């Protein structure tokens, strides 16, 4: 077929007739349609019957059927549409009736109810209203601080947080492989042997809960010290030789000058909770386990890097006179004794790690592994359930073990005054924000010396501050502060012993609970926190006439970042002239006591004369 024939085929088609059936003219009955013309040149359609479009202006195209015309709504459809609109109106009114009062109450609550100033949960002072200055205003600092103050000081902040945690807990904790949640750096141990870097240049950071390795076969250290003999039990003050006997296991293979003790050997075994399976949850890298009807939070122990700790103590040994004793007594975490058997693959053994570290220390440094001692007291409250610290009772067993090794007297726990702060909630709640911990507080039990213990406080630069009692009066949330107050200080404690021995404790916050137990063991106790001390440690030891240096920190500070401070303590601020300003207070106090005694004696003499 040629093109001319094609052209003739379409020339007979009337486009007006083709589209005539699609006219929606309202002037005709519903089944009839007007004509549309098609402007082929401009590709537009126009009405061929009538150019007036006013008839289409009010048309409802929603009900228009292109092929069937406009459809009228049935009575049922109209009724349903009316019902929906009425329901929407009622819901809107009800929402406004609820939201407006709630909003008004919130405004009144925030403006007129007493604001919170201290968070017992977070153990901190809340934000204060900022002072105005044009500089802070134009830098947007002023408005930012107002926002912080507003959100930080909501009335009844702790109660509201607790309510929020309770609501959140109803959704439960998600599970993963083996019903364990992998949080932060918590990982299963591998079969690779642990590696401890000794090259300072290649040493890596040792964060907690990472690089956890497969546990070795435990060393039998049930009784840390072997039985003493009459020949080796004697000791003298000032760092004389005590005994060449070694501790059981590798903990003593390089140790010298130790006195052997026997108390731990005579105590009965208690429950080994690490052999029992138990349900537990993860929260921010910590595990929460229910033991004997109470919730306990446990921080897991990673293998870590002990390079700085070992090198620091070895260098100190070389720098000090050989008559000065150096002791290493790291403190295990509660996870050593309370981690369920089904979670042991996520934590490393403190006992094994402490043994390894002891083997790396030079001869002349005595290592004391208190893990076997504490393991015999697991049914007692040797650790706080809601706090990352041990209890003062746990510190008692460690301090007693040290006193045995040092050959100094040690006061029995019955000679102390026992007290209890009920309703204690420790630091772990601030970490986990778990409502179960908040709703399961514990008793904070403490032991005070019955006699007055004089204590002198200095700042970190050894500037004398004040004299006070060893125990500080605190409220229940700050109970752990009662032992020696804060950590950011140097402390001198006057002991009651008369043996020529002076102890310096290099500690973190774990060491605070030990100090009261040493009052009857030494003439003088100096307390230094390795995180804040700004003097040269070697100079300070020599200045104070210290005879015994005890490193007693938790395991985190032995293999973690805090240990990096130890080498700096030996090199910083060398050659400074030191002066103890507190000696003036001591002398004046002694003078007053002497005068009082003399006056009392004279009065008694006069009374006796009168009676005669």
XYZ file of C-alpha atoms in Angstrom:
612
model
C 0.000 0.000 0.000
C 1.481 3.357 -1.024
C 1.493 6.544 0.982
C -1.257 8.187 -1.122
C -3.655 5.389 -0.320
C -2.844 5.785 3.393
C -3.565 9.470 3.219
C -6.922 8.830 1.511
C -7.864 6.309 4.215
C -7.690 8.884 7.048
C -9.077 11.796 5.027
C -12.580 10.344 5.266
C -12.557 10.226 9.077
C -14.511 12.990 10.837
C -12.737 13.767 14.068
C -15.784 15.572 15.433
C -17.771 12.376 15.118
C -14.946 10.370 16.672
C -15.025 12.347 19.952
C -18.698 13.269 19.951
C -19.585 10.598 22.499
C -17.278 12.050 25.164
C -19.017 15.378 25.755
C -19.985 15.828 29.488
C -22.530 18.522 28.716
C -24.914 19.012 31.626
C -27.547 20.413 29.256
C -28.312 16.978 27.897
C -29.574 13.906 29.653
C -27.092 11.770 31.504
C -26.774 9.213 28.708
C -26.156 11.848 26.020
C -22.866 13.649 25.368
C -21.918 16.845 23.600
C -19.448 17.112 20.721
C -15.816 17.852 21.106
C -13.737 19.211 18.304
C -10.105 18.309 17.939
C -7.648 20.985 16.858
C -5.064 18.812 15.200
C -2.773 21.696 14.499
C -2.511 22.802 18.158
C -3.154 19.387 19.724
C -5.991 20.791 21.858
C -9.610 19.877 22.361
C -12.413 22.423 22.410
C -16.163 22.288 22.630
C -17.695 22.304 19.193
C -21.174 22.849 20.497
C -20.636 25.695 22.904
C -17.607 27.785 23.854
C -19.215 28.707 27.209
C -17.509 26.664 29.948
C -19.503 28.042 32.878
C -21.501 24.842 32.978
C -18.360 22.916 34.035
C -17.157 25.230 36.790
C -19.136 23.557 39.595
C -18.655 20.003 38.430
C -17.442 17.520 41.082
C -14.873 15.506 39.206
C -14.444 13.217 42.213
C -17.795 11.641 41.338
C -17.343 11.843 37.611
C -17.018 8.678 35.636
C -15.355 9.373 32.289
C -17.374 6.690 30.558
C -20.471 6.628 32.710
C -21.025 10.267 33.775
C -21.362 11.658 37.334
C -22.497 9.238 40.058
C -24.693 10.333 42.945
C -23.813 9.204 46.523
C -26.112 6.737 48.153
C -27.730 7.680 51.494
C -25.550 5.095 53.257
C -22.352 6.628 51.845
C -23.399 10.119 52.866
C -24.210 8.892 56.357
C -20.818 7.151 56.659
C -18.970 10.269 55.479
C -20.814 12.389 58.048
C -20.060 9.879 60.769
C -16.328 9.961 59.956
C -16.181 13.747 60.023
C -18.024 13.807 63.340
C -15.607 11.251 64.816
C -12.578 13.254 63.648
C -13.996 16.373 65.266
C -14.589 14.596 68.542
C -11.094 13.080 68.599
C -9.551 16.497 67.918
C -11.526 18.060 70.747
C -10.620 15.242 73.131
C -6.919 15.543 72.238
C -6.987 19.265 72.911
C -8.797 18.667 76.193
C -5.962 16.362 77.283
C -2.938 18.148 75.850
C -3.769 21.669 77.008
C -4.058 20.729 80.729
C -0.957 18.547 80.488
C 0.982 21.381 78.907
C -0.251 23.843 81.538
C 0.655 21.415 84.326
C 4.132 20.913 82.844
C 4.725 24.665 82.688
C 3.539 25.139 86.267
C 5.575 22.109 87.406
C 8.787 23.401 85.826
C 8.342 26.989 87.028
C 7.005 26.633 90.541
C 7.976 23.207 91.910
C 11.343 22.975 93.752
C 14.127 22.192 91.335
C 16.618 19.381 91.881
C 20.119 20.414 92.919
C 21.856 17.074 93.547
C 21.348 13.736 91.810
C 21.693 10.847 94.233
C 21.551 8.445 91.295
C 24.376 10.097 89.365
C 26.156 11.248 92.539
C 26.828 14.746 91.280
C 25.780 18.335 91.745
C 23.426 19.396 88.986
C 23.907 22.400 86.704
C 23.512 25.897 88.137
C 21.867 28.861 86.465
C 24.583 30.690 84.479
C 25.630 34.230 85.186
C 24.983 36.663 82.360
C 27.681 38.423 80.382
C 27.568 39.999 76.955
C 30.515 37.891 75.859
C 28.828 34.618 76.736
C 25.547 35.833 75.256
C 26.957 36.666 71.831
C 28.920 33.412 71.793
C 25.669 31.543 72.486
C 27.216 30.086 75.637
C 24.685 31.775 77.910
C 21.624 30.323 76.181
C 23.280 26.917 75.883
C 23.946 26.837 79.617
C 20.381 27.893 80.355
C 19.207 24.913 78.331
C 21.546 22.638 80.258
C 20.348 24.083 83.564
C 16.703 23.726 82.557
C 17.005 20.071 81.538
C 19.394 19.147 84.363
C 17.336 20.518 87.257
C 13.887 19.130 86.512
C 11.978 18.713 89.792
C 12.141 15.154 91.135
C 14.730 14.296 88.501
C 15.773 10.976 90.047
C 12.191 9.752 90.448
C 11.376 10.613 86.859
C 14.497 8.824 85.618
C 13.541 5.780 87.637
C 10.039 5.809 86.141
C 11.543 6.057 82.666
C 13.838 3.091 83.286
C 10.921 1.051 84.581
C 8.903 1.772 81.449
C 11.871 0.997 79.213
C 12.484 -2.283 80.992
C 9.035 -3.570 80.045
C 10.366 -4.035 76.507
C 13.167 -6.296 77.800
C 16.755 -6.552 76.587
C 17.420 -7.779 73.059
C 19.268 -11.026 72.708
C 21.962 -12.221 70.368
C 24.159 -15.294 70.088
C 23.774 -17.559 73.140
C 21.324 -15.020 74.617
C 24.241 -12.680 75.326
C 24.383 -9.078 74.216
C 27.784 -7.962 72.953
C 28.251 -4.437 74.299
C 31.279 -2.202 73.792
C 34.420 -4.360 73.799
C 33.142 -7.446 75.614
C 34.299 -10.486 73.623
C 34.785 -14.162 74.162
C 38.241 -15.388 75.098
C 40.306 -16.982 72.377
C 42.660 -19.920 72.499
C 45.665 -17.745 71.712
C 48.151 -17.331 74.572
C 48.136 -13.907 76.269
C 50.805 -11.486 75.150
C 52.217 -8.770 77.401
C 54.323 -6.161 75.635
C 57.546 -5.240 77.360
C 58.860 -2.787 74.785
C 57.731 0.668 75.897
C 57.732 2.014 72.351
C 55.479 -0.758 71.091
C 53.146 -0.841 74.100
C 49.479 -0.491 73.258
C 46.699 0.834 75.442
C 44.992 -1.719 77.646
C 41.291 -0.916 77.783
C 39.045 -2.978 79.981
C 37.071 -5.868 78.474
C 39.292 -6.270 75.405
C 41.912 -8.822 74.395
C 40.470 -11.317 76.856
C 42.430 -14.540 76.476
C 41.857 -18.211 77.302
C 42.345 -18.955 80.984
C 45.303 -21.054 82.071
C 45.088 -23.922 84.548
C 44.750 -22.250 87.983
C 47.733 -22.394 90.333
C 47.053 -23.949 93.728
C 47.293 -20.976 96.084
C 44.655 -21.894 98.629
C 46.855 -20.668 101.454
C 49.075 -17.831 100.339
C 51.655 -18.385 103.051
C 53.179 -21.606 104.219
C 53.436 -22.483 107.909
C 55.882 -20.318 109.808
C 58.705 -21.626 111.940
C 59.980 -20.029 115.100
C 63.214 -19.091 113.360
C 61.538 -17.290 110.475
C 58.692 -15.643 112.379
C 60.872 -13.011 114.019
C 61.233 -9.612 112.470
C 62.462 -6.168 113.362
C 61.441 -2.686 112.387
C 63.054 -0.752 109.630
C 63.148 -3.291 106.817
C 65.219 -6.166 108.202
C 65.103 -9.621 106.659
C 62.018 -11.638 107.599
C 62.270 -14.957 105.759
C 63.543 -16.417 102.531
C 60.569 -18.757 102.273
C 58.544 -18.295 99.139
C 54.848 -17.968 98.496
C 53.105 -20.947 96.991
C 52.926 -20.747 93.222
C 54.661 -18.248 90.968
C 53.547 -15.313 93.131
C 56.558 -15.838 95.349
C 59.200 -17.220 93.070
C 61.078 -13.912 92.921
C 59.998 -12.526 96.300
C 62.341 -12.088 99.242
C 62.178 -10.807 102.817
C 58.685 -11.985 103.659
C 57.148 -13.192 106.888
C 55.007 -16.301 106.565
C 51.423 -16.281 107.863
C 48.897 -19.008 108.628
C 45.440 -17.453 109.197
C 44.144 -17.960 105.652
C 45.055 -21.652 105.781
C 42.830 -22.275 108.804
C 39.640 -20.745 107.352
C 36.919 -22.928 105.860
C 36.017 -22.855 102.192
C 32.835 -21.022 101.143
C 30.635 -21.218 98.042
C 32.391 -20.973 94.692
C 29.837 -18.997 92.684
C 31.973 -19.226 89.543
C 31.003 -22.906 89.252
C 27.274 -22.175 89.202
C 25.315 -21.280 86.081
C 23.076 -18.252 86.471
C 20.962 -16.003 84.282
C 22.522 -12.634 83.564
C 22.065 -9.569 81.383
C 24.494 -7.139 79.821
C 24.362 -3.400 80.377
C 26.989 -1.026 78.973
C 29.784 -3.610 79.161
C 28.776 -4.832 82.633
C 26.827 -7.937 83.548
C 23.886 -7.958 85.946
C 23.359 -11.219 87.790
C 20.961 -12.272 90.523
C 22.837 -13.937 93.380
C 20.917 -15.192 96.404
C 17.902 -13.060 95.608
C 19.757 -9.781 95.072
C 21.071 -8.133 91.928
C 24.822 -7.689 91.575
C 26.667 -5.759 88.867
C 30.016 -7.129 87.733
C 32.769 -5.501 85.710
C 34.679 -8.002 83.604
C 38.463 -8.204 83.622
C 40.561 -8.087 80.466
C 44.099 -9.374 80.335
C 45.525 -5.866 79.806
C 49.102 -4.624 79.727
C 51.160 -4.538 82.931
C 54.299 -3.058 81.357
C 54.100 0.321 83.095
C 53.216 -1.235 86.438
C 56.066 -3.746 86.313
C 58.669 -1.307 84.965
C 57.601 1.378 87.422
C 57.946 -0.855 90.476
C 61.222 -2.332 89.248
C 62.671 1.134 88.654
C 61.512 2.249 92.099
C 63.210 -0.774 93.640
C 66.489 0.243 92.031
C 66.146 3.865 93.169
C 65.368 3.217 96.848
C 67.567 1.962 99.650
C 67.395 -1.794 100.024
C 66.164 -1.407 103.614
C 62.891 0.060 102.315
C 60.353 -2.688 101.636
C 58.239 -2.582 98.463
C 55.005 -4.559 98.377
C 52.686 -5.283 95.445
C 49.140 -6.238 96.431
C 46.699 -5.735 93.497
C 43.004 -5.937 94.348
C 40.728 -8.199 92.298
C 37.285 -7.177 91.094
C 34.093 -8.854 92.274
C 33.903 -10.655 88.931
C 36.726 -12.930 90.117
C 34.340 -14.517 92.616
C 30.778 -13.951 91.376
C 30.819 -14.357 87.580
C 28.474 -17.243 86.670
C 30.028 -20.319 85.114
C 28.154 -19.680 81.871
C 29.794 -16.227 81.593
C 33.359 -17.136 82.583
C 34.408 -17.188 78.938
C 34.050 -13.402 78.909
C 36.454 -12.597 81.741
C 40.053 -13.432 82.550
C 41.268 -14.849 85.858
C 42.642 -12.215 88.253
C 44.471 -14.923 90.162
C 46.361 -16.119 87.071
C 47.145 -12.586 85.926
C 48.440 -11.519 89.330
C 50.683 -14.569 89.381
C 52.131 -13.606 85.999
C 52.775 -10.018 87.111
C 54.470 -11.221 90.290
C 56.836 -13.271 88.185
C 57.838 -10.156 86.205
C 58.738 -8.093 89.279
C 62.334 -7.903 90.458
C 63.640 -9.706 93.496
C 63.198 -7.515 96.537
C 59.566 -6.685 95.652
C 57.152 -8.801 97.651
C 53.982 -9.825 95.826
C 50.816 -10.688 97.720
C 47.986 -12.358 95.821
C 44.825 -11.943 97.916
C 42.541 -13.841 95.520
C 42.768 -17.161 97.397
C 42.142 -15.346 100.693
C 39.023 -13.541 99.497
C 37.761 -16.731 97.835
C 37.233 -18.139 101.334
C 34.773 -15.353 102.203
C 32.449 -15.238 99.190
C 29.339 -15.737 101.325
C 30.198 -12.584 103.254
C 29.733 -9.019 101.989
C 33.306 -8.575 100.803
C 32.175 -6.569 97.743
C 29.450 -3.997 97.245
C 26.690 -5.277 94.965
C 25.784 -1.907 93.436
C 29.233 -0.293 93.416
C 32.524 -0.987 91.659
C 34.447 -1.028 94.965
C 35.012 -3.781 97.434
C 33.563 -3.350 100.909
C 35.567 -2.466 103.989
C 35.206 -6.110 105.043
C 36.887 -7.262 101.845
C 39.645 -4.714 102.446
C 39.991 -6.104 105.982
C 40.953 -9.568 104.752
C 43.452 -8.091 102.296
C 44.966 -5.763 104.916
C 45.245 -8.628 107.391
C 47.133 -10.666 104.804
C 49.512 -7.772 104.188
C 50.095 -7.272 107.916
C 50.991 -10.944 108.257
C 53.519 -10.664 105.443
C 54.962 -7.413 106.820
C 55.295 -8.807 110.319
C 53.392 -5.987 112.006
C 50.611 -6.177 114.609
C 47.041 -6.176 113.345
C 43.885 -5.244 115.248
C 41.031 -7.730 115.141
C 37.801 -6.570 113.529
C 35.978 -6.956 116.841
C 37.972 -4.033 118.254
C 36.294 -1.670 115.773
C 32.926 0.042 116.052
C 30.541 -1.367 113.462
C 28.000 0.846 111.682
C 25.473 0.433 108.857
C 24.108 2.904 106.304
C 20.900 1.440 104.942
C 19.608 2.020 101.421
C 22.980 2.463 99.707
C 23.007 2.582 95.888
C 26.497 2.676 94.439
C 28.219 3.883 91.303
C 27.096 0.987 89.110
C 23.595 2.381 88.942
C 24.975 5.516 87.315
C 26.675 3.330 84.703
C 23.809 0.954 83.971
C 20.781 3.129 84.795
C 19.028 -0.159 85.429
C 15.886 0.107 87.536
C 16.583 -3.280 89.162
C 19.690 -1.876 90.834
C 17.862 1.231 91.987
C 15.085 -0.848 93.501
C 17.453 -3.263 95.249
C 19.656 -1.097 97.510
C 22.111 -2.619 99.956
C 23.470 -2.003 103.438
C 26.797 -0.179 103.531
C 28.647 -1.635 106.515
C 31.663 0.178 107.928
C 34.090 -0.239 110.827
C 35.505 2.740 112.733
C 38.435 2.710 115.149
C 37.100 3.302 118.642
C 39.911 5.678 119.447
C 40.415 9.080 117.805
C 42.812 8.908 114.861
C 44.554 12.163 113.932
C 44.724 12.774 110.195
C 46.418 15.582 108.270
C 45.321 16.516 104.774
C 47.445 18.110 102.037
C 46.681 19.017 98.456
C 48.378 17.148 95.631
C 51.344 19.556 95.814
C 51.847 18.894 99.546
C 50.391 22.178 100.746
C 48.894 21.568 104.171
C 45.115 22.027 104.289
C 43.624 20.925 107.604
C 43.555 18.305 110.354
C 40.545 16.089 110.827
C 39.364 12.672 111.895
C 40.145 9.634 109.762
C 36.437 8.996 109.190
C 34.384 11.679 107.455
C 30.702 12.221 108.156
C 28.785 11.653 104.909
C 25.247 10.956 103.761
C 24.304 7.465 102.609
C 24.834 7.995 98.836
C 28.441 9.061 99.522
C 29.214 6.358 102.070
C 32.429 5.223 100.378
C 33.824 8.718 100.910
C 33.749 8.291 104.693
C 37.061 6.452 104.971
C 39.513 9.219 104.071
C 37.405 11.702 102.116
C 38.295 12.335 98.489
C 41.111 10.909 96.391
C 42.608 14.220 95.261
C 44.826 14.698 98.309
C 47.846 13.505 100.229
C 47.026 12.144 103.668
C 49.068 11.515 106.800
C 47.521 9.269 109.447
C 48.999 8.946 112.923
C 49.083 5.273 113.864
C 49.075 3.752 117.327
C 51.904 1.229 116.877
C 55.317 1.862 118.389
C 57.509 -0.192 116.100
C 59.418 2.355 114.026
C 57.534 1.347 110.874
C 56.086 3.961 108.500
C 53.821 2.857 105.655
C 53.159 4.659 102.383
C 50.155 3.347 100.442
C 50.176 4.053 96.685
C 46.558 3.486 95.779
C 43.473 4.261 93.756
C 40.036 4.446 95.378
C 40.182 0.745 96.316
C 42.934 1.536 98.798
C 40.748 3.972 100.733
C 38.915 1.167 102.532
C 42.210 -0.370 103.681
C 43.629 2.619 105.540
C 41.666 2.301 108.826
C 42.922 -1.276 109.252
C 46.573 -0.144 109.326
C 46.227 2.311 112.219
C 47.289 -0.288 114.790
C 50.041 -1.696 112.557
C 52.269 1.326 111.843
C 53.399 4.472 113.594
C 52.528 6.578 110.575
C 50.621 5.967 107.349
C 51.029 8.156 104.275
C 48.381 7.878 101.573
C 49.109 8.828 97.948
C 46.808 8.416 94.964
C 48.785 7.514 91.842
C 46.280 9.427 89.678
C 46.754 12.829 91.329
C 50.159 12.919 93.028
C 52.287 15.806 91.695
C 55.545 15.313 93.633
C 58.480 13.058 92.923
C 57.665 9.757 94.567
C 61.284 8.801 95.274
C 61.985 12.137 96.971
C 58.750 11.929 98.948
C 59.432 8.419 100.230
C 62.862 9.482 101.448
C 61.532 12.730 102.933
C 58.856 10.999 105.007
C 61.170 8.290 106.320
C 58.920 5.579 104.925
C 59.988 2.007 105.719
C 57.313 0.172 103.702
C 55.805 1.112 100.324
C 52.579 -0.712 99.449
C 51.066 -0.586 95.957
C 47.417 -1.508 96.443
C 45.140 -0.690 93.513
C 42.344 -2.498 91.729
C 43.248 -4.656 88.764
C 42.150 -1.986 86.280
C 44.892 0.311 87.594
C 47.470 -2.458 87.335
C 46.903 -3.355 83.679
C 45.006 -0.269 82.486
C 45.610 3.409 81.845
C 46.227 4.449 85.455
C 49.444 2.424 85.538
C 50.907 4.783 82.941
C 51.244 7.369 85.720
C 53.706 5.290 87.728
C 56.828 5.951 85.595
C 56.031 9.675 85.683
C 55.839 9.624 89.482
C 59.504 8.612 89.520
C 60.723 11.355 87.193
C 58.484 14.384 87.748
C 59.349 17.330 90.050
C 62.773 16.047 91.057
C 64.816 17.894 93.673
C 62.019 19.999 95.170
C 62.478 21.208 98.730
C 59.773 19.624 100.875
C 58.454 20.877 104.193
C 55.665 19.413 106.309
C 53.600 22.348 107.560
C 51.417 20.016 109.588
C 54.305 19.453 112.015
C 53.507 22.838 113.565
C 49.962 21.644 114.292
C 51.278 18.373 115.669
C 53.739 20.178 117.957
C 51.141 22.635 119.202
C 48.701 19.783 119.814
C 51.362 17.865 121.717
C 52.165 20.967 123.757
C 48.532 21.476 124.666
C 48.183 17.861 125.719
C 51.331 18.088 127.833
C 50.151 21.272 129.569
C 46.753 19.720 130.242
C 48.383 16.650 131.747
C 50.612 18.791 133.920
C 47.668 20.882 135.166
C 45.723 17.734 135.969
C 48.692 16.331 137.893
C 49.056 19.522 139.928
C 45.335 19.541 140.756
C 45.485 15.934 141.883
C 48.536 16.718 144.046
C 46.783 19.671 145.663
C 43.694 17.586 146.329
C 45.788 14.891 147.940
C 47.526 17.456 150.161
C 44.210 18.917 151.263
C 42.877 15.476 152.130
C 45.924 14.691 154.214
